[in-house]
PDB file of C-alpha atoms in Angstrom:
ATOM      1  CA  MET A   1      -9.747 -32.371 -35.967  1.00 79.00           C
ATOM      2  CA  PRO A   2      -8.111 -28.909 -35.930  1.00 90.00           C
ATOM      3  CA  SER A   3      -4.820 -30.417 -34.762  1.00 96.00           C
ATOM      4  CA  LEU A   4      -4.920 -32.850 -37.697  1.00 96.00           C
ATOM      5  CA  ILE A   5      -5.394 -29.962 -40.115  1.00 96.00           C
ATOM      6  CA  LYS A   6      -2.529 -28.034 -38.502  1.00 97.00           C
ATOM      7  CA  PHE A   7      -0.323 -31.123 -38.787  1.00 97.00           C
ATOM      8  CA  LEU A   8      -1.182 -31.575 -42.454  1.00 97.00           C
ATOM      9  CA  VAL A   9      -0.572 -27.881 -43.159  1.00 97.00           C
ATOM     10  CA  VAL A  10       2.846 -28.069 -41.471  1.00 97.00           C
ATOM     11  CA  LEU A  11       3.732 -31.154 -43.527  1.00 98.00           C
ATOM     12  CA  LEU A  12       2.579 -29.401 -46.694  1.00 98.00           C
ATOM     13  CA  VAL A  13       4.658 -26.303 -45.944  1.00 98.00           C
ATOM     14  CA  LEU A  14       7.749 -28.409 -45.171  1.00 99.00           C
ATOM     15  CA  GLY A  15       7.261 -30.339 -48.408  1.00 98.00           C
ATOM     16  CA  ILE A  16       6.925 -27.152 -50.450  1.00 98.00           C
ATOM     17  CA  VAL A  17      10.035 -25.630 -48.846  1.00 99.00           C
ATOM     18  CA  SER A  18      12.007 -28.834 -49.497  1.00 98.00           C
ATOM     19  CA  PHE A  19      10.860 -29.010 -53.102  1.00 98.00           C
ATOM     20  CA  ALA A  20      11.665 -25.329 -53.667  1.00 98.00           C
ATOM     21  CA  GLY A  21      15.154 -25.827 -52.225  1.00 97.00           C
ATOM     22  CA  MET A  22      15.835 -28.822 -54.461  1.00 98.00           C
ATOM     23  CA  TYR A  23      14.513 -26.943 -57.493  1.00 98.00           C
ATOM     24  CA  TYR A  24      16.758 -23.976 -56.734  1.00 97.00           C
ATOM     25  CA  LEU A  25      19.840 -26.170 -56.267  1.00 95.00           C
ATOM     26  CA  ALA A  26      19.138 -28.137 -59.441  1.00 94.00           C
ATOM     27  CA  ASN A  27      18.542 -25.130 -61.676  1.00 96.00           C
ATOM     28  CA  TYR A  28      20.528 -22.187 -60.329  1.00 94.00           C
ATOM     29  CA  VAL A  29      23.688 -23.583 -58.714  1.00 92.00           C
ATOM     30  CA  GLU A  30      26.558 -24.598 -60.983  1.00 92.00           C
ATOM     31  CA  PRO A  31      29.011 -27.107 -59.502  1.00 87.00           C
ATOM     32  CA  LYS A  32      32.708 -26.306 -59.790  1.00 91.00           C
ATOM     33  CA  PRO A  33      34.439 -28.993 -61.863  1.00 92.00           C
ATOM     34  CA  ARG A  34      37.641 -30.358 -60.367  1.00 93.00           C
ATOM     35  CA  GLU A  35      39.939 -33.311 -60.840  1.00 95.00           C
ATOM     36  CA  ILE A  36      39.651 -36.254 -58.497  1.00 93.00           C
ATOM     37  CA  THR A  37      42.491 -38.715 -58.005  1.00 92.00           C
ATOM     38  CA  ILE A  38      41.902 -41.927 -56.078  1.00 88.00           C
ATOM     39  CA  ARG A  39      44.759 -44.272 -55.270  1.00 87.00           C
ATOM     40  CA  VAL A  40      43.762 -47.930 -55.546  1.00 81.00           C
ATOM     41  CA  PRO A  41      45.985 -50.397 -53.675  1.00 80.00           C
ATOM     42  CA  SER A  42      47.643 -52.902 -55.994  1.00 78.00           C
ATOM     43  CA  ASP A  43      46.485 -55.880 -53.914  1.00 78.00           C
ATOM     44  CA  ARG A  44      42.912 -55.191 -55.031  1.00 70.00           C
ATOM     45  CA  PHE A  45      43.861 -56.184 -58.575  1.00 74.00           C
ATOM     46  CA  ARG A  46      45.204 -59.591 -57.500  1.00 69.00           C
ATOM     47  CA  GLU A  47      41.922 -60.807 -55.947  1.00 58.00           C
ATOM     48  CA  GLN A  48      40.520 -61.874 -59.299  1.00 55.00           C
TER      49      GLN A  48
END
């Protein structure tokens, strides 16, 4: 039984750390906007 409780506590701590990391990234990190150019081959247009 004690090993089950230790396992559950470890899972809980890992879940809290993961959630805190996602919360921090979502609320405090601003992405840098940049232009993206993708070249599409012309033969892809002819398949229709």
